[in-house]
Short mmCIF file of C-alpha atoms in Angstrom, two decimals:
data_model
loop_
_atom_site.label_atom_id
_atom_site.label_comp_id
_atom_site.label_asym_id
_atom_site.label_seq_id
_atom_site.Cartn_x
_atom_site.Cartn_y
_atom_site.Cartn_z
CA MET Q 1 -15.70 -22.12 32.59
CA THR Q 2 -16.73 -18.89 30.90
CA THR Q 3 -20.25 -18.11 31.94
CA ASP Q 4 -20.44 -14.72 30.21
CA THR Q 5 -22.10 -15.59 26.75
CA PRO Q 6 -20.56 -12.68 24.79
CA ALA Q 7 -17.14 -13.35 26.09
CA ARG Q 8 -17.56 -16.97 25.43
CA LEU Q 9 -18.69 -16.26 21.83
CA LEU Q 10 -15.53 -14.20 21.26
CA GLN Q 11 -13.40 -16.96 22.57
CA LEU Q 12 -15.14 -19.50 20.43
CA LEU Q 13 -14.73 -17.17 17.38
CA SER Q 14 -11.07 -16.72 18.00
CA LEU Q 15 -10.55 -20.50 18.09
CA LEU Q 16 -12.54 -21.04 14.89
CA GLN Q 17 -10.55 -18.33 13.03
CA THR Q 18 -7.46 -20.74 13.30
CA PRO Q 19 -7.53 -22.51 9.94
CA ARG Q 20 -8.33 -26.15 11.22
CA GLU Q 21 -11.35 -28.29 12.05
CA TRP Q 22 -12.24 -28.34 15.82
CA PRO Q 23 -13.98 -31.43 17.23
CA GLY Q 24 -16.98 -30.50 19.34
CA GLY Q 25 -15.58 -32.17 22.35
CA GLU Q 26 -12.31 -30.15 22.13
CA LEU Q 27 -14.12 -26.93 21.86
CA ALA Q 28 -16.31 -27.87 24.82
CA ASP Q 29 -13.09 -28.59 26.85
CA ARG Q 30 -11.41 -25.26 25.88
CA LEU Q 31 -14.51 -23.33 26.74
CA GLY Q 32 -15.37 -25.25 29.82
CA VAL Q 33 -18.92 -25.87 28.71
CA SER Q 34 -21.04 -28.79 27.44
CA ARG Q 35 -21.24 -29.93 23.82
CA ARG Q 36 -24.79 -28.82 23.74
CA THR Q 37 -23.62 -25.30 24.72
CA VAL Q 38 -21.06 -25.30 21.90
CA ARG Q 39 -23.82 -26.25 19.38
CA ARG Q 40 -25.98 -23.37 20.62
CA ASP Q 41 -23.02 -20.91 20.44
CA VAL Q 42 -22.23 -21.97 16.94
CA GLU Q 43 -25.83 -21.25 15.97
CA ARG Q 44 -25.55 -17.80 17.58
CA LEU Q 45 -22.35 -17.11 15.43
CA ARG Q 46 -24.32 -18.21 12.31
CA ASP Q 47 -27.04 -15.88 13.15
CA LEU Q 48 -24.46 -13.03 13.32
CA GLY Q 49 -23.32 -13.86 9.89
CA TYR Q 50 -20.23 -16.12 10.64
CA PRO Q 51 -20.16 -19.11 8.15
CA VAL Q 52 -19.52 -21.88 10.46
CA GLN Q 53 -19.50 -25.36 8.90
CA ALA Q 54 -20.25 -28.49 10.69
CA THR Q 55 -19.03 -31.89 9.77
CA MET Q 56 -20.57 -35.31 10.61
CA GLY Q 57 -18.74 -37.97 12.53
CA SER Q 58 -18.41 -39.59 15.93
CA ASP Q 59 -17.24 -36.46 17.56
CA GLY Q 60 -18.44 -33.96 14.91
CA GLY Q 61 -16.27 -30.96 13.93
CA TYR Q 62 -16.60 -27.21 13.28
CA ARG Q 63 -14.60 -24.89 11.05
CA LEU Q 64 -14.96 -21.36 9.87
CA VAL Q 65 -15.27 -21.11 6.01
CA ALA Q 66 -15.26 -18.25 3.55
CA GLY Q 67 -18.64 -16.39 3.18
CA LYS Q 68 -20.03 -13.69 1.04
CA ALA Q 69 -18.80 -11.03 3.31
CA MET Q 70 -15.81 -10.81 5.70
CA PRO Q 71 -16.99 -10.86 9.33
CA PRO Q 72 -15.00 -9.04 12.06
CA LEU Q 73 -11.80 -10.74 13.03
CA VAL Q 74 -10.80 -11.61 16.55
CA LEU Q 75 -6.98 -11.22 17.07
CA ASP Q 76 -4.88 -12.15 20.05
CA ASP Q 77 -2.22 -9.77 21.19
CA GLU Q 78 0.64 -11.28 19.13
CA GLU Q 79 -1.45 -11.34 15.98
CA ALA Q 80 -2.51 -7.81 16.32
CA VAL Q 81 1.09 -6.57 16.83
CA ALA Q 82 2.40 -8.63 13.90
CA ILE Q 83 -0.29 -7.17 11.53
CA ALA Q 84 0.27 -3.58 12.70
CA VAL Q 85 4.05 -3.83 12.31
CA GLY Q 86 3.67 -5.30 8.81
CA LEU Q 87 1.22 -2.66 7.79
CA ARG Q 88 3.37 0.24 9.12
CA ALA Q 89 6.49 -1.18 7.31
CA GLY Q 90 4.67 -1.56 4.02
CA ALA Q 91 2.74 1.82 4.27
CA GLY Q 92 5.66 3.90 5.59
CA HIS Q 93 7.93 3.01 2.59
CA ALA Q 94 5.31 2.98 -0.19
CA LEU Q 95 6.03 -0.42 -1.36
CA GLU Q 96 4.78 -1.50 -4.74
CA GLY Q 97 1.28 -3.00 -4.51
CA VAL Q 98 0.60 -1.47 -1.02
CA ASP Q 99 -2.12 1.16 -1.62
CA GLU Q 100 -4.67 3.15 0.25
CA ALA Q 101 -6.46 -0.02 1.50
CA SER Q 102 -3.51 -0.96 3.68
CA VAL Q 103 -3.42 2.51 5.21
CA ARG Q 104 -7.18 2.34 5.92
CA ALA Q 105 -6.56 -1.01 7.62
CA LEU Q 106 -3.66 0.28 9.68
CA ALA Q 107 -5.84 3.30 10.70
CA LYS Q 108 -8.63 1.04 11.87
CA LEU Q 109 -6.30 -1.27 13.76
CA GLU Q 110 -4.27 1.39 15.62
CA GLN Q 111 -7.54 3.15 16.63
CA VAL Q 112 -8.51 0.12 18.74
CA LEU Q 113 -5.14 -1.12 19.83
CA PRO Q 114 -4.79 -1.02 23.66
CA GLY Q 115 -2.00 1.24 24.92
CA ARG Q 116 0.22 -1.66 25.77
CA LEU Q 117 0.04 -3.10 22.33
CA ARG Q 118 0.52 0.29 20.67
CA HIS Q 119 3.74 0.64 22.68
CA ARG Q 120 4.99 -2.83 21.61
CA VAL Q 121 4.30 -1.86 17.88
CA SER Q 122 6.21 1.42 18.22
CA THR Q 123 9.15 -0.34 19.91
CA LEU Q 124 9.38 -3.06 17.28
CA GLN Q 125 9.13 -0.42 14.51
CA ALA Q 126 12.03 1.70 16.09
CA ALA Q 127 14.19 -1.38 16.50
CA THR Q 128 14.01 -2.51 12.83
CA THR Q 129 15.62 -1.08 9.67
CA PRO Q 130 13.98 -2.11 6.52
CA LEU Q 131 15.93 -2.60 3.19
CA THR Q 132 14.34 -0.33 0.72
CA SER Q 133 14.81 0.66 -2.96
CA GLY Q 134 14.32 3.96 -4.80
CA ASP Q 135 15.05 7.29 -3.38
CA GLY Q 136 14.54 6.21 0.18
CA ALA Q 137 11.74 8.63 0.91
CA THR Q 138 10.03 7.38 4.09
CA ILE Q 139 6.79 8.45 5.87
CA ALA Q 140 5.82 8.22 9.52
CA PRO Q 141 3.01 5.71 9.73
CA GLU Q 142 1.18 8.17 12.01
CA THR Q 143 0.98 10.66 9.19
CA LEU Q 144 -0.72 8.15 6.91
CA THR Q 145 -3.11 6.99 9.33
CA VAL Q 146 -4.25 10.58 10.25
CA MET Q 147 -4.62 11.34 6.56
CA ALA Q 148 -6.56 8.10 5.92
CA SER Q 149 -8.93 8.70 8.76
CA THR Q 150 -9.76 12.32 7.44
CA VAL Q 151 -10.31 10.99 3.91
CA ALA Q 152 -12.76 8.36 5.17
CA GLY Q 153 -14.47 10.66 7.52
CA HIS Q 154 -14.65 13.76 5.21
CA GLU Q 155 -12.79 15.78 7.80
CA ARG Q 156 -10.81 18.85 7.07
CA LEU Q 157 -7.05 18.40 7.46
CA ARG Q 158 -4.33 20.87 8.47
CA PHE Q 159 -0.56 20.26 8.03
CA ALA Q 160 2.78 21.93 7.41
CA TYR Q 161 4.16 21.35 3.88
CA ARG Q 162 7.66 21.80 2.23
CA ALA Q 163 7.71 22.35 -1.38
CA ALA Q 164 10.34 21.10 -3.80
CA ASP Q 165 12.22 24.38 -3.59
CA GLY Q 166 12.35 24.34 0.25
CA THR Q 167 9.46 26.79 0.77
CA GLU Q 168 7.42 25.99 3.81
CA SER Q 169 3.77 26.74 4.38
CA ARG Q 170 0.70 25.80 6.34
CA ARG Q 171 -2.15 24.17 4.40
CA LEU Q 172 -5.89 23.73 5.30
CA THR Q 173 -7.48 21.18 3.00
CA GLU Q 174 -10.39 18.93 2.30
CA PRO Q 175 -8.66 15.61 1.65
CA TYR Q 176 -10.05 13.48 -1.16
CA ARG Q 177 -7.74 10.47 -1.67
CA LEU Q 178 -4.31 8.97 -0.93
CA VAL Q 179 -2.61 7.69 -4.03
CA SER Q 180 0.45 5.41 -4.14
CA THR Q 181 2.72 5.44 -7.13
CA GLY Q 182 4.90 2.53 -5.81
CA ARG Q 183 7.82 4.78 -4.86
CA ARG Q 184 5.84 7.59 -3.23
CA TRP Q 185 2.58 8.50 -1.50
CA TYR Q 186 0.53 11.48 -2.61
CA LEU Q 187 -2.44 13.30 -1.20
CA VAL Q 188 -5.01 14.65 -3.48
CA ALA Q 189 -7.00 17.45 -1.76
CA TYR Q 190 -8.84 20.67 -2.14
CA ASP Q 191 -6.71 23.61 -0.72
CA LEU Q 192 -9.12 25.89 0.89
CA ASP Q 193 -6.63 28.86 1.04
CA ARG Q 194 -5.83 28.61 -2.57
CA GLU Q 195 -9.40 27.70 -3.68
CA ASP Q 196 -8.24 24.98 -6.03
CA TRP Q 197 -7.30 21.23 -6.17
CA ARG Q 198 -3.66 20.35 -5.24
CA THR Q 199 -1.54 17.28 -4.92
CA PHE Q 200 0.93 16.87 -1.99
CA ARG Q 201 3.90 14.55 -1.53
CA VAL Q 202 3.18 12.94 1.79
CA ASP Q 203 6.93 12.57 2.67
CA ARG Q 204 6.93 16.51 2.52
CA VAL Q 205 4.03 16.68 4.96
CA SER Q 206 4.62 17.19 8.73
CA ASP Q 207 2.36 17.74 11.69
CA PRO Q 208 -0.85 16.59 10.16
CA PHE Q 209 -3.90 17.55 12.29
CA ALA Q 210 -7.49 16.47 11.89
CA THR Q 211 -9.50 19.62 12.60
CA GLY Q 212 -12.77 17.80 13.49
CA ALA Q 213 -14.65 20.00 10.87
CA ARG Q 214 -16.71 18.00 8.47
CA PHE Q 215 -17.25 18.86 4.77
CA ALA Q 216 -19.28 17.59 1.84
CA PRO Q 217 -16.87 16.15 -0.72
CA ARG Q 218 -16.41 18.11 -3.87
CA GLU Q 219 -16.37 16.71 -7.30
CA LEU Q 220 -12.84 16.13 -8.67
CA PRO Q 221 -12.34 17.55 -12.08
CA THR Q 222 -10.98 14.31 -13.58
CA GLY Q 223 -13.25 12.00 -11.58
CA SER Q 224 -10.30 9.83 -10.46
CA ALA Q 225 -7.53 10.82 -8.07
CA ALA Q 226 -4.96 8.57 -9.91
CA GLU Q 227 -5.74 10.42 -13.13
CA TYR Q 228 -5.66 13.80 -11.47
CA LEU Q 229 -2.21 12.97 -9.95
CA ARG Q 230 -0.92 11.80 -13.42
CA ARG Q 231 -1.99 14.99 -15.07
CA SER Q 232 -0.60 17.22 -12.39
CA MET Q 233 2.75 15.40 -12.58
CA TYR Q 234 2.84 15.76 -16.28
CA ARG Q 235 2.05 19.56 -15.94
CA ALA Q 236 4.90 19.96 -13.44
CA GLN Q 237 7.35 18.08 -15.76
CA GLU Q 238 7.96 18.09 -19.47
CA SER Q 239 6.48 14.93 -20.90
CA TYR Q 240 7.68 13.17 -24.02
CA ASP Q 241 6.82 10.08 -26.15
CA VAL Q 242 9.01 7.05 -26.16
CA VAL Q 243 9.11 4.13 -28.60
CA VAL Q 244 11.10 1.07 -27.43
CA THR Q 245 11.47 -2.38 -28.96
CA PHE Q 246 12.20 -5.35 -26.62
CA ALA Q 247 13.70 -8.63 -27.54
CA ALA Q 248 11.25 -10.34 -25.28
CA PRO Q 249 7.58 -11.50 -25.26
CA ALA Q 250 4.94 -8.72 -24.63
CA THR Q 251 3.73 -10.55 -21.50
CA ALA Q 252 7.06 -10.83 -20.00
CA VAL Q 253 7.95 -7.13 -20.40
CA ALA Q 254 4.52 -6.05 -19.34
CA ALA Q 255 4.91 -7.96 -16.03
CA ARG Q 256 7.97 -5.76 -15.18
CA LEU Q 257 6.73 -2.43 -16.54
CA PRO Q 258 5.04 0.12 -14.11
CA HIS Q 259 1.30 -0.03 -14.87
CA TRP Q 260 1.14 3.60 -15.83
CA MET Q 261 3.44 3.11 -18.92
CA GLY Q 262 0.85 0.88 -20.47
CA ALA Q 263 1.27 -2.47 -22.13
CA PRO Q 264 3.65 -3.22 -25.07
CA GLU Q 265 2.21 -4.49 -28.37
CA PRO Q 266 3.51 -7.85 -29.55
CA LEU Q 267 5.58 -7.93 -32.85
CA ASP Q 268 6.03 -11.81 -32.79
CA GLY Q 269 6.47 -14.48 -30.18
CA GLY Q 270 9.80 -13.13 -29.05
CA SER Q 271 9.57 -9.41 -29.34
CA CYS Q 272 7.33 -6.45 -28.66
CA ARG Q 273 7.17 -2.70 -28.89
CA LEU Q 274 6.19 -0.17 -26.17
CA ARG Q 275 4.78 3.36 -26.99
CA ALA Q 276 4.32 5.52 -24.00
CA THR Q 277 4.14 9.09 -22.78
CA VAL Q 278 6.47 9.72 -19.82
CA SER Q 279 7.82 12.52 -17.76
CA ASP Q 280 10.75 11.02 -16.08
CA PRO Q 281 14.24 12.57 -16.75
CA LYS Q 282 15.98 10.84 -19.67
CA ASP Q 283 18.86 9.39 -17.77
CA TRP Q 284 16.44 7.89 -15.22
CA MET Q 285 14.27 6.50 -18.04
CA ALA Q 286 17.49 4.81 -19.44
CA VAL Q 287 18.15 3.22 -16.05
CA ARG Q 288 14.51 2.08 -15.82
CA LEU Q 289 14.61 0.45 -19.21
CA ALA Q 290 17.99 -1.26 -18.42
CA MET Q 291 16.65 -2.57 -15.08
CA LEU Q 292 13.87 -4.55 -16.85
CA GLY Q 293 16.48 -7.21 -17.74
CA TYR Q 294 15.70 -7.56 -21.45
CA ASP Q 295 17.57 -6.46 -24.48
CA PHE Q 296 15.93 -3.40 -25.99
CA THR Q 297 16.45 -0.64 -28.68
CA VAL Q 298 15.17 2.87 -28.30
CA GLN Q 299 13.64 4.35 -31.34
CA GLU Q 300 12.44 7.72 -29.98
CA PRO Q 301 13.18 10.25 -28.83
CA ALA Q 302 16.86 11.00 -29.88
CA GLU Q 303 17.55 12.37 -26.50
CA LEU Q 304 16.70 9.14 -24.80
CA VAL Q 305 18.90 7.23 -27.41
CA GLU Q 306 21.78 9.39 -26.29
CA ALA Q 307 20.87 8.93 -22.56
CA VAL Q 308 20.99 5.09 -23.15
CA ARG Q 309 24.38 5.31 -25.14
CA ALA Q 310 25.85 7.39 -22.23
CA LEU Q 311 24.66 5.00 -19.61
CA GLY Q 312 26.20 2.12 -21.55
CA ASP Q 313 29.52 3.95 -21.89
CA ARG Q 314 29.55 4.82 -18.19
CA LEU Q 315 28.89 1.31 -17.12
CA THR Q 316 31.56 -0.02 -19.43
CA ARG Q 317 34.14 2.40 -18.01
CA ALA Q 318 33.05 1.35 -14.43
CA ALA Q 319 33.63 -2.34 -15.20
CA GLY Q 320 37.16 -1.45 -16.59
CA ASP Q 321 39.27 -4.57 -17.15
CA VAL Q 322 37.50 -6.57 -14.48
CA GLY Q 323 37.00 -9.50 -16.80
CA GLU Q 324 40.83 -9.95 -17.10
CA ARG Q 325 41.45 -9.80 -13.30
CA PRO Q 326 41.92 -12.85 -11.09
CA ALA Q 327 38.78 -13.90 -9.28
CA ALA Q 328 38.50 -12.09 -5.98
CA GLY Q 329 37.19 -13.51 -2.69
CA HIS Q 330 33.67 -12.56 -1.37
CA ALA Q 331 33.47 -9.25 0.50
CA GLY Q 332 31.00 -10.33 3.03
CA ASP Q 333 28.77 -12.98 4.40
CA GLY Q 334 25.46 -11.61 3.17
CA GLY Q 335 23.46 -13.56 0.67
#
């Protein structure tokens, strides 16, 4: 029997957060209290903002339902480790759709994990190798969590940085936002030594250190960290306009395009045209278009037309006369 009321409430909350309906008698047995005590504890949870729904019946039942705001979760050891490992894997490899919110969640969770669970998370992370796409740039989850905490707490951040040409430097910054582009993470921050805004590729950051010094956030020139990053990337690389026609519906093409390229305009039910300003190298843009999986024709620019033609010739040569060869056996067991 749990006589400590706060501990009993936490235990009750943990049970109710399992997606099922709990008969009052079963809850009473689990907690070692009377059904009357269960009813009182349920009322206490409701007073704290937890939307506990009661059902009528011979035994009665309780379940936690969705409310207007998300109350604090109570996780057991296995659940906490599973969530932390999942967030670390997603954040560390900048997967599409995993943005700053997941990093903030990871920072909050790892801050309160007991030492024994933190060790289990690190052990599991070290023992697994994820299958990733793109250029394979990975980031230590600790780097992201330190950055996320300094962004949220308006705390100055010091770190070592390696530029694209290999030059190394130490930076003291006022971090503003973390931005995920799908393949990479970037930090948008005010560089105190250079007295200007800068963007930093997080996979080139090492030894991040939260200084403890607070600051009042400055106003970003563009108002949006994502927009500032986009403009800074365009300044660093030559941008150009592309016009591409796809032999597929606009909705289907839009679902596979990166959001920053915009949406194609429908021409009819089975084709569409994309007009976008990009800064990717022409050969990479040719690969990106081919990987969408739809027939397409490049109208502009001429350099991209040549890049697509060269890619097609290269792939044709790579295939050789494979179509005339006898069927070969499978090279491995992987699916």
